[in-house]
Amino acid sequence: MHSLIVVAHPEPGSLTHAVASRIGDAILAASNGNTIEVADLAAEGFDPRFNPADNALFRQTAAPPADVAAEHARLDRADALVLVYPLYWWSFPALLKGWIDRVFTQGWAYADGADGKVAKKLQHLQVHLVGLGGADAGMIERRGYGTAMKTQIDIGIFDYCVARACSHPRCCLNRTAEPPRPTCIPPPVSVVPLGLLLLPDVSPPMPARPEPPRRRLPRDQRARQLLDVAWALVGEEGTDALSLGRLAEAAGVTKPVAYDHFVTRNGLLAALYQDYDQRQTAVFEERIGKAKAQLKDRARAIAGGYIDCVLSQGSEIQGILAALAGSPELMEVKRRYQEEFIAKCAEWLGGFATGGDVPDAGYWAILGAAESLSEAVAAGSVEQTAAEGELERLIGAVVKRN
């Protein structure tokens, strides 16, 4: 389980930070598979002010501002959300309320349907609320503050976009002449999913049987494993089913591992396309290495290598291209691949031009024909041998013409 712990207090030495640290330690101690990420809103300088860009996002006429998108990514990685905060006027401090206002947005956290129903879009999250204040339990309950906080926060915010808030302990400080000791309402409150009692003199429980440590792969090997699993998922379930969460589940890693490698779903899709490109280049290099140093043989190697590589991925590569259509990630990785392909063609074919170098336009024509013929073969519209023969002749004609 991966937990995001959000802390909203300006002083690092505060009780709020101490409780947040204790919660993090308890989560990690509960299972070798648990991971945490701490969002210290004050230290990170999060701006809680709702601005025109946030208003445009609410109207769904603009993309999320960069800082909001970063928080969305954090929450997408998380299985549990723990908010640790001081009680200011029986609610969140402004910093945390502003974080909720700006981050839990229409279209991402919830969606208002045309039928008047609300779709909760964060049902994967377990939410734990840990508020700390300076009044005694009797006063809080006598004046109805506890009920008010539950109505406002548990129901008013999280019931709107999350399945349920798992816990809402409110730790209080008794105002006495002695050094303050945290007490909890009701005493003690057990945050069961986190394996923690919110009493500083209680050690966090350890698991009855420690899980065996996971084998840590070097980063390049982990990336290769994740890409292989992603290709298998695309082949078995289709591109639409591929997400970083699904990839982590299928690969047997935590979501932060997948996010660390690819950041976004488009980043994963772009990495798959780049992997396809690298395999294609390897096929070309092998075929060119085996071909005789003659135009006809090299043209045949390029034509056969290009179409074979497209067919080896079948419909998977087309699904990836469709999912990335119009995205900056696709434009960047495809442009890089195209430039590398043209540079390779110039290296492999340039020496056969009788009138000097082949112009770049000629190589772009070869690339365009290779892409179109490969798509036609993959779709079953053209026989592979016919497509390879046509592409081989076109390559020869372009080179000989110059």
mmCIF file of N, CA and C in Angstrom, residues 91-208:
data_model
loop_
_atom_site.group_PDB
_atom_site.id
_atom_site.type_symbol
_atom_site.label_atom_id
_atom_site.label_comp_id
_atom_site.label_asym_id
_atom_site.label_seq_id
_atom_site.Cartn_x
_atom_site.Cartn_y
_atom_site.Cartn_z
ATOM 1 N N SER A 91 -11.951 23.613 11.931
ATOM 2 C CA SER A 91 -11.900 23.172 10.543
ATOM 3 C C SER A 91 -10.439 23.056 10.118
ATOM 4 N N PHE A 92 -10.224 22.913 8.811
ATOM 5 C CA PHE A 92 -8.879 22.895 8.267
ATOM 6 C C PHE A 92 -8.227 24.271 8.405
ATOM 7 N N PRO A 93 -6.900 24.328 8.519
ATOM 8 C CA PRO A 93 -6.214 25.603 8.319
ATOM 9 C C PRO A 93 -6.364 26.034 6.858
ATOM 10 N N ALA A 94 -6.209 27.328 6.592
ATOM 11 C CA ALA A 94 -6.422 27.850 5.234
ATOM 12 C C ALA A 94 -5.538 27.151 4.207
ATOM 13 N N LEU A 95 -4.309 26.808 4.607
ATOM 14 C CA LEU A 95 -3.392 26.151 3.682
ATOM 15 C C LEU A 95 -3.961 24.829 3.185
ATOM 16 N N LEU A 96 -4.494 24.024 4.102
ATOM 17 C CA LEU A 96 -5.044 22.725 3.717
ATOM 18 C C LEU A 96 -6.376 22.881 2.994
ATOM 19 N N LYS A 97 -7.207 23.822 3.444
ATOM 20 C CA LYS A 97 -8.485 24.044 2.756
ATOM 21 C C LYS A 97 -8.241 24.496 1.321
ATOM 22 N N GLY A 98 -7.245 25.368 1.135
ATOM 23 C CA GLY A 98 -6.914 25.793 -0.222
ATOM 24 C C GLY A 98 -6.391 24.653 -1.077
ATOM 25 N N TRP A 99 -5.646 23.733 -0.451
ATOM 26 C CA TRP A 99 -5.173 22.548 -1.178
ATOM 27 C C TRP A 99 -6.365 21.717 -1.650
ATOM 28 N N ILE A 100 -7.347 21.526 -0.764
ATOM 29 C CA ILE A 100 -8.561 20.800 -1.144
ATOM 30 C C ILE A 100 -9.289 21.548 -2.262
ATOM 31 N N ASP A 101 -9.463 22.867 -2.102
ATOM 32 C CA ASP A 101 -10.191 23.662 -3.093
ATOM 33 C C ASP A 101 -9.573 23.533 -4.480
ATOM 34 N N ARG A 102 -8.254 23.613 -4.545
ATOM 35 C CA ARG A 102 -7.582 23.663 -5.845
ATOM 36 C C ARG A 102 -7.338 22.281 -6.440
ATOM 37 N N VAL A 103 -7.159 21.264 -5.597
ATOM 38 C CA VAL A 103 -6.753 19.943 -6.087
ATOM 39 C C VAL A 103 -7.943 19.018 -6.337
ATOM 40 N N PHE A 104 -8.959 19.059 -5.475
ATOM 41 C CA PHE A 104 -10.102 18.147 -5.617
ATOM 42 C C PHE A 104 -11.108 18.777 -6.583
ATOM 43 N N THR A 105 -10.770 18.702 -7.861
ATOM 44 C CA THR A 105 -11.453 19.489 -8.882
ATOM 45 C C THR A 105 -12.545 18.705 -9.601
ATOM 46 N N GLN A 106 -13.475 19.462 -10.137
ATOM 47 C CA GLN A 106 -14.521 18.917 -11.000
ATOM 48 C C GLN A 106 -13.875 18.217 -12.188
ATOM 49 N N GLY A 107 -14.345 17.015 -12.494
ATOM 50 C CA GLY A 107 -13.801 16.252 -13.606
ATOM 51 C C GLY A 107 -12.679 15.318 -13.215
ATOM 52 N N TRP A 108 -12.002 15.625 -12.110
ATOM 53 C CA TRP A 108 -10.922 14.749 -11.636
ATOM 54 C C TRP A 108 -11.316 14.059 -10.333
ATOM 55 N N ALA A 109 -11.788 14.808 -9.346
ATOM 56 C CA ALA A 109 -12.191 14.211 -8.071
ATOM 57 C C ALA A 109 -13.638 13.743 -8.099
ATOM 58 N N TYR A 110 -14.446 14.420 -8.864
ATOM 59 C CA TYR A 110 -15.869 14.082 -8.974
ATOM 60 C C TYR A 110 -16.377 14.606 -10.306
ATOM 61 N N ALA A 111 -17.548 14.154 -10.709
ATOM 62 C CA ALA A 111 -18.155 14.628 -11.954
ATOM 63 C C ALA A 111 -19.655 14.770 -11.742
ATOM 64 N N ASP A 112 -20.160 15.952 -12.013
ATOM 65 C CA ASP A 112 -21.600 16.196 -11.932
ATOM 66 C C ASP A 112 -22.256 15.711 -13.219
ATOM 67 N N GLY A 113 -23.133 14.718 -13.112
ATOM 68 C CA GLY A 113 -23.788 14.166 -14.282
ATOM 69 C C GLY A 113 -24.987 14.987 -14.721
ATOM 70 N N ALA A 114 -25.381 14.805 -15.976
ATOM 71 C CA ALA A 114 -26.540 15.520 -16.502
ATOM 72 C C ALA A 114 -27.822 15.115 -15.785
ATOM 73 N N ASP A 115 -27.813 13.920 -15.189
ATOM 74 C CA ASP A 115 -28.995 13.444 -14.467
ATOM 75 C C ASP A 115 -29.034 13.943 -13.022
ATOM 76 N N GLY A 116 -28.074 14.809 -12.670
ATOM 77 C CA GLY A 116 -28.038 15.347 -11.316
ATOM 78 C C GLY A 116 -27.269 14.493 -10.327
ATOM 79 N N LYS A 117 -26.805 13.330 -10.759
ATOM 80 C CA LYS A 117 -26.054 12.453 -9.869
ATOM 81 C C LYS A 117 -24.568 12.803 -9.918
ATOM 82 N N VAL A 118 -23.887 12.539 -8.824
ATOM 83 C CA VAL A 118 -22.461 12.835 -8.719
ATOM 84 C C VAL A 118 -21.669 11.532 -8.816
ATOM 85 N N ALA A 119 -20.694 11.507 -9.720
ATOM 86 C CA ALA A 119 -19.808 10.350 -9.846
ATOM 87 C C ALA A 119 -18.574 10.578 -8.983
ATOM 88 N N LYS A 120 -18.350 9.689 -8.010
ATOM 89 C CA LYS A 120 -17.164 9.783 -7.151
ATOM 90 C C LYS A 120 -15.980 9.170 -7.895
ATOM 91 N N LYS A 121 -14.944 9.949 -8.138
ATOM 92 C CA LYS A 121 -13.848 9.497 -8.977
ATOM 93 C C LYS A 121 -12.589 9.124 -8.189
ATOM 94 N N LEU A 122 -12.660 9.210 -6.864
ATOM 95 C CA LEU A 122 -11.497 8.864 -6.041
ATOM 96 C C LEU A 122 -11.822 7.713 -5.098
ATOM 97 N N GLN A 123 -12.617 6.764 -5.575
ATOM 98 C CA GLN A 123 -13.054 5.688 -4.698
ATOM 99 C C GLN A 123 -11.938 4.707 -4.358
ATOM 100 N N HIS A 124 -10.796 4.818 -5.059
ATOM 101 C CA HIS A 124 -9.673 3.944 -4.716
ATOM 102 C C HIS A 124 -8.964 4.395 -3.446
ATOM 103 N N LEU A 125 -9.222 5.635 -3.000
ATOM 104 C CA LEU A 125 -8.498 6.188 -1.856
ATOM 105 C C LEU A 125 -9.147 5.822 -0.524
ATOM 106 N N GLN A 126 -8.332 5.398 0.431
ATOM 107 C CA GLN A 126 -8.742 5.366 1.833
ATOM 108 C C GLN A 126 -8.305 6.701 2.433
ATOM 109 N N VAL A 127 -9.233 7.425 3.038
ATOM 110 C CA VAL A 127 -8.909 8.741 3.592
ATOM 111 C C VAL A 127 -8.909 8.672 5.113
ATOM 112 N N HIS A 128 -7.849 9.192 5.726
ATOM 113 C CA HIS A 128 -7.719 9.227 7.179
ATOM 114 C C HIS A 128 -7.476 10.671 7.593
ATOM 115 N N LEU A 129 -8.320 11.198 8.472
ATOM 116 C CA LEU A 129 -8.247 12.590 8.905
ATOM 117 C C LEU A 129 -7.744 12.650 10.340
ATOM 118 N N VAL A 130 -6.657 13.366 10.558
ATOM 119 C CA VAL A 130 -6.054 13.469 11.890
ATOM 120 C C VAL A 130 -5.902 14.951 12.224
ATOM 121 N N GLY A 131 -6.894 15.495 12.981
ATOM 122 C CA GLY A 131 -6.850 16.901 13.360
ATOM 123 C C GLY A 131 -6.429 17.066 14.808
ATOM 124 N N LEU A 132 -5.587 18.059 15.096
ATOM 125 C CA LEU A 132 -5.084 18.290 16.457
ATOM 126 C C LEU A 132 -5.482 19.687 16.920
ATOM 127 N N GLY A 133 -6.023 19.777 18.157
ATOM 128 C CA GLY A 133 -6.482 21.059 18.664
ATOM 129 C C GLY A 133 -6.148 21.269 20.126
ATOM 130 N N GLY A 134 -6.540 22.441 20.681
ATOM 131 C CA GLY A 134 -6.169 22.802 22.034
ATOM 132 C C GLY A 134 -7.318 22.895 23.007
ATOM 133 N N ALA A 135 -8.434 22.228 22.738
ATOM 134 C CA ALA A 135 -9.582 22.224 23.658
ATOM 135 C C ALA A 135 -9.778 20.823 24.212
ATOM 136 N N ASP A 136 -10.460 20.725 25.348
ATOM 137 C CA ASP A 136 -10.673 19.391 25.903
ATOM 138 C C ASP A 136 -11.867 18.721 25.237
ATOM 139 N N ALA A 137 -11.940 17.404 25.418
ATOM 140 C CA ALA A 137 -12.957 16.604 24.745
ATOM 141 C C ALA A 137 -14.362 17.021 25.132
ATOM 142 N N GLY A 138 -14.561 17.331 26.417
ATOM 143 C CA GLY A 138 -15.901 17.690 26.869
ATOM 144 C C GLY A 138 -16.426 18.923 26.177
ATOM 145 N N MET A 139 -15.578 19.944 26.042
ATOM 146 C CA MET A 139 -16.011 21.173 25.388
ATOM 147 C C MET A 139 -16.329 20.946 23.907
ATOM 148 N N ILE A 140 -15.512 20.127 23.234
ATOM 149 C CA ILE A 140 -15.745 19.858 21.814
ATOM 150 C C ILE A 140 -17.092 19.172 21.611
ATOM 151 N N GLU A 141 -17.389 18.179 22.433
ATOM 152 C CA GLU A 141 -18.643 17.457 22.260
ATOM 153 C C GLU A 141 -19.834 18.269 22.762
ATOM 154 N N ARG A 142 -19.644 19.004 23.871
ATOM 155 C CA ARG A 142 -20.737 19.785 24.449
ATOM 156 C C ARG A 142 -21.231 20.865 23.486
ATOM 157 N N ARG A 143 -20.318 21.465 22.767
ATOM 158 C CA ARG A 143 -20.699 22.551 21.864
ATOM 159 C C ARG A 143 -20.970 22.072 20.443
ATOM 160 N N GLY A 144 -20.876 20.782 20.204
ATOM 161 C CA GLY A 144 -21.235 20.236 18.899
ATOM 162 C C GLY A 144 -20.181 20.412 17.825
ATOM 163 N N TYR A 145 -18.935 20.759 18.226
ATOM 164 C CA TYR A 145 -17.903 20.986 17.220
ATOM 165 C C TYR A 145 -17.529 19.695 16.485
ATOM 166 N N GLY A 146 -17.513 18.576 17.212
ATOM 167 C CA GLY A 146 -17.164 17.312 16.573
ATOM 168 C C GLY A 146 -18.136 16.948 15.474
ATOM 169 N N THR A 147 -19.435 17.099 15.772
ATOM 170 C CA THR A 147 -20.458 16.820 14.756
ATOM 171 C C THR A 147 -20.328 17.776 13.580
ATOM 172 N N ALA A 148 -20.037 19.050 13.886
ATOM 173 C CA ALA A 148 -19.896 20.038 12.814
ATOM 174 C C ALA A 148 -18.739 19.687 11.889
ATOM 175 N N MET A 149 -17.607 19.271 12.465
ATOM 176 C CA MET A 149 -16.456 18.908 11.639
ATOM 177 C C MET A 149 -16.759 17.679 10.793
ATOM 178 N N LYS A 150 -17.438 16.713 11.367
ATOM 179 C CA LYS A 150 -17.779 15.511 10.608
ATOM 180 C C LYS A 150 -18.693 15.849 9.433
ATOM 181 N N THR A 151 -19.682 16.726 9.681
ATOM 182 C CA THR A 151 -20.608 17.117 8.616
ATOM 183 C C THR A 151 -19.879 17.880 7.517
ATOM 184 N N GLN A 152 -19.050 18.829 7.944
ATOM 185 C CA GLN A 152 -18.376 19.684 6.969
ATOM 186 C C GLN A 152 -17.315 18.944 6.163
ATOM 187 N N ILE A 153 -16.488 18.145 6.854
ATOM 188 C CA ILE A 153 -15.318 17.553 6.204
ATOM 189 C C ILE A 153 -15.601 16.133 5.712
ATOM 190 N N ASP A 154 -15.992 15.245 6.641
ATOM 191 C CA ASP A 154 -16.216 13.846 6.253
ATOM 192 C C ASP A 154 -17.277 13.734 5.167
ATOM 193 N N ILE A 155 -18.422 14.377 5.424
ATOM 194 C CA ILE A 155 -19.559 14.260 4.504
ATOM 195 C C ILE A 155 -19.480 15.301 3.394
ATOM 196 N N GLY A 156 -19.225 16.561 3.796
ATOM 197 C CA GLY A 156 -19.264 17.644 2.818
ATOM 198 C C GLY A 156 -18.191 17.574 1.762
ATOM 199 N N ILE A 157 -17.016 17.064 2.113
ATOM 200 C CA ILE A 157 -15.921 16.994 1.139
ATOM 201 C C ILE A 157 -15.720 15.570 0.639
ATOM 202 N N PHE A 158 -15.380 14.667 1.557
ATOM 203 C CA PHE A 158 -14.910 13.365 1.103
ATOM 204 C C PHE A 158 -16.034 12.422 0.692
ATOM 205 N N ASP A 159 -17.213 12.563 1.262
ATOM 206 C CA ASP A 159 -18.317 11.732 0.793
ATOM 207 C C ASP A 159 -18.741 12.123 -0.618
ATOM 208 N N TYR A 160 -18.287 13.283 -1.071
ATOM 209 C CA TYR A 160 -18.643 13.770 -2.403
ATOM 210 C C TYR A 160 -17.777 13.143 -3.490
ATOM 211 N N CYS A 161 -16.573 12.690 -3.115
ATOM 212 C CA CYS A 161 -15.670 12.197 -4.155
ATOM 213 C C CYS A 161 -14.950 10.906 -3.786
ATOM 214 N N VAL A 162 -15.026 10.493 -2.519
ATOM 215 C CA VAL A 162 -14.371 9.275 -2.054
ATOM 216 C C VAL A 162 -15.446 8.354 -1.487
ATOM 217 N N ALA A 163 -15.190 7.057 -1.533
ATOM 218 C CA ALA A 163 -16.180 6.112 -1.015
ATOM 219 C C ALA A 163 -16.528 6.436 0.438
ATOM 220 N N ARG A 164 -15.509 6.669 1.271
ATOM 221 C CA ARG A 164 -15.757 7.034 2.668
ATOM 222 C C ARG A 164 -14.442 7.447 3.308
ATOM 223 N N ALA A 165 -14.545 8.274 4.331
ATOM 224 C CA ALA A 165 -13.378 8.594 5.154
ATOM 225 C C ALA A 165 -13.257 7.509 6.218
ATOM 226 N N CYS A 166 -12.123 6.809 6.238
ATOM 227 C CA CYS A 166 -11.983 5.651 7.122
ATOM 228 C C CYS A 166 -11.906 6.037 8.589
ATOM 229 N N SER A 167 -11.383 7.197 8.913
ATOM 230 C CA SER A 167 -11.227 7.562 10.310
ATOM 231 C C SER A 167 -11.153 9.069 10.442
ATOM 232 N N HIS A 168 -11.592 9.568 11.588
ATOM 233 C CA HIS A 168 -11.510 11.006 11.835
ATOM 234 C C HIS A 168 -11.181 11.254 13.304
ATOM 235 N N PRO A 169 -9.988 10.828 13.746
ATOM 236 C CA PRO A 169 -9.616 11.121 15.127
ATOM 237 C C PRO A 169 -9.285 12.596 15.290
ATOM 238 N N ARG A 170 -9.621 13.154 16.451
ATOM 239 C CA ARG A 170 -9.277 14.540 16.749
ATOM 240 C C ARG A 170 -8.464 14.535 18.038
ATOM 241 N N CYS A 171 -7.175 14.755 17.928
ATOM 242 C CA CYS A 171 -6.304 14.757 19.099
ATOM 243 C C CYS A 171 -6.329 16.138 19.728
ATOM 244 N N CYS A 172 -6.440 16.198 21.057
ATOM 245 C CA CYS A 172 -6.545 17.478 21.760
ATOM 246 C C CYS A 172 -5.412 17.633 22.758
ATOM 247 N N LEU A 173 -5.111 18.879 23.081
ATOM 248 C CA LEU A 173 -4.131 19.189 24.109
ATOM 249 C C LEU A 173 -4.856 19.771 25.306
ATOM 250 N N ASN A 174 -4.739 19.121 26.464
ATOM 251 C CA ASN A 174 -5.329 19.673 27.685
ATOM 252 C C ASN A 174 -4.556 20.919 28.109
ATOM 253 N N ARG A 175 -5.246 21.997 28.390
ATOM 254 C CA ARG A 175 -4.575 23.241 28.791
ATOM 255 C C ARG A 175 -4.336 23.194 30.302
ATOM 256 N N THR A 176 -3.182 22.755 30.678
ATOM 257 C CA THR A 176 -2.828 22.665 32.099
ATOM 258 C C THR A 176 -1.462 23.296 32.288
ATOM 259 N N ALA A 177 -1.041 23.388 33.559
ATOM 260 C CA ALA A 177 0.285 23.941 33.831
ATOM 261 C C ALA A 177 1.378 22.962 33.433
ATOM 262 N N GLU A 178 1.024 21.671 33.317
ATOM 263 C CA GLU A 178 2.012 20.674 32.946
ATOM 264 C C GLU A 178 2.253 20.731 31.444
ATOM 265 N N PRO A 179 3.404 20.180 31.004
ATOM 266 C CA PRO A 179 3.627 20.100 29.561
ATOM 267 C C PRO A 179 2.472 19.364 28.900
ATOM 268 N N PRO A 180 2.014 19.849 27.747
ATOM 269 C CA PRO A 180 0.836 19.257 27.114
ATOM 270 C C PRO A 180 1.067 17.818 26.702
ATOM 271 N N ARG A 181 0.068 16.994 26.953
ATOM 272 C CA ARG A 181 0.087 15.607 26.507
ATOM 273 C C ARG A 181 -1.099 15.379 25.594
ATOM 274 N N PRO A 182 -0.849 14.866 24.374
ATOM 275 C CA PRO A 182 -1.967 14.631 23.473
ATOM 276 C C PRO A 182 -2.919 13.589 24.032
ATOM 277 N N THR A 183 -4.211 13.866 23.899
ATOM 278 C CA THR A 183 -5.234 12.859 24.177
ATOM 279 C C THR A 183 -6.108 12.763 22.950
ATOM 280 N N CYS A 184 -6.843 11.678 22.830
ATOM 281 C CA CYS A 184 -7.618 11.480 21.617
ATOM 282 C C CYS A 184 -9.084 11.369 21.933
ATOM 283 N N ILE A 185 -9.904 11.728 20.979
ATOM 284 C CA ILE A 185 -11.347 11.673 21.163
ATOM 285 C C ILE A 185 -11.930 10.765 20.090
ATOM 286 N N PRO A 186 -12.592 9.682 20.364
ATOM 287 C CA PRO A 186 -12.714 9.082 21.696
ATOM 288 C C PRO A 186 -11.427 8.351 22.047
ATOM 289 N N PRO A 187 -11.090 8.198 23.339
ATOM 290 C CA PRO A 187 -9.792 7.633 23.724
ATOM 291 C C PRO A 187 -9.847 6.115 23.778
ATOM 292 N N PRO A 188 -8.842 5.382 23.217
ATOM 293 C CA PRO A 188 -7.982 5.896 22.175
ATOM 294 C C PRO A 188 -8.622 5.631 20.824
ATOM 295 N N VAL A 189 -8.303 6.405 19.808
ATOM 296 C CA VAL A 189 -8.827 6.174 18.457
ATOM 297 C C VAL A 189 -7.830 5.310 17.707
ATOM 298 N N SER A 190 -8.266 4.215 17.182
ATOM 299 C CA SER A 190 -7.373 3.324 16.446
ATOM 300 C C SER A 190 -7.605 3.488 14.959
ATOM 301 N N VAL A 191 -6.570 3.891 14.248
ATOM 302 C CA VAL A 191 -6.662 3.997 12.798
ATOM 303 C C VAL A 191 -6.273 2.639 12.238
ATOM 304 N N VAL A 192 -7.240 1.759 12.159
ATOM 305 C CA VAL A 192 -6.952 0.351 11.898
ATOM 306 C C VAL A 192 -6.203 0.128 10.593
ATOM 307 N N PRO A 193 -6.619 0.754 9.458
ATOM 308 C CA PRO A 193 -5.909 0.473 8.221
ATOM 309 C C PRO A 193 -4.439 0.855 8.270
ATOM 310 N N LEU A 194 -4.067 1.805 9.141
ATOM 311 C CA LEU A 194 -2.681 2.222 9.221
ATOM 312 C C LEU A 194 -1.908 1.447 10.274
ATOM 313 N N GLY A 195 -2.582 0.648 11.081
ATOM 314 C CA GLY A 195 -1.914 -0.093 12.132
ATOM 315 C C GLY A 195 -1.306 0.816 13.178
ATOM 316 N N LEU A 196 -2.025 1.853 13.627
ATOM 317 C CA LEU A 196 -1.439 2.850 14.509
ATOM 318 C C LEU A 196 -2.423 3.292 15.568
ATOM 319 N N LEU A 197 -1.963 3.443 16.815
ATOM 320 C CA LEU A 197 -2.728 4.133 17.852
ATOM 321 C C LEU A 197 -2.156 5.530 17.991
ATOM 322 N N LEU A 198 -2.998 6.541 17.962
ATOM 323 C CA LEU A 198 -2.517 7.912 18.030
ATOM 324 C C LEU A 198 -2.204 8.324 19.468
ATOM 325 N N LEU A 199 -1.370 7.555 20.114
ATOM 326 C CA LEU A 199 -0.872 7.864 21.452
ATOM 327 C C LEU A 199 0.644 7.770 21.380
ATOM 328 N N PRO A 200 1.376 8.865 21.681
ATOM 329 C CA PRO A 200 2.812 8.858 21.437
ATOM 330 C C PRO A 200 3.595 7.865 22.269
ATOM 331 N N ASP A 201 3.000 7.298 23.342
ATOM 332 C CA ASP A 201 3.744 6.345 24.149
ATOM 333 C C ASP A 201 3.404 4.907 23.789
ATOM 334 N N VAL A 202 2.736 4.685 22.666
ATOM 335 C CA VAL A 202 2.404 3.329 22.222
ATOM 336 C C VAL A 202 3.215 3.028 20.976
ATOM 337 N N SER A 203 3.997 1.966 21.000
ATOM 338 C CA SER A 203 4.813 1.617 19.847
ATOM 339 C C SER A 203 3.941 1.068 18.738
ATOM 340 N N PRO A 204 4.260 1.359 17.484
ATOM 341 C CA PRO A 204 3.465 0.831 16.380
ATOM 342 C C PRO A 204 3.581 -0.680 16.310
ATOM 343 N N PRO A 205 2.475 -1.365 16.049
ATOM 344 C CA PRO A 205 2.517 -2.822 15.991
ATOM 345 C C PRO A 205 3.341 -3.315 14.818
ATOM 346 N N MET A 206 4.038 -4.398 15.044
ATOM 347 C CA MET A 206 4.802 -5.022 13.978
ATOM 348 C C MET A 206 3.990 -6.169 13.395
ATOM 349 N N PRO A 207 4.184 -6.495 12.130
ATOM 350 C CA PRO A 207 3.456 -7.614 11.549
ATOM 351 C C PRO A 207 3.829 -8.920 12.232
ATOM 352 N N ALA A 208 2.856 -9.827 12.337
ATOM 353 C CA ALA A 208 3.097 -11.100 13.015
ATOM 354 C C ALA A 208 4.185 -11.900 12.314
#
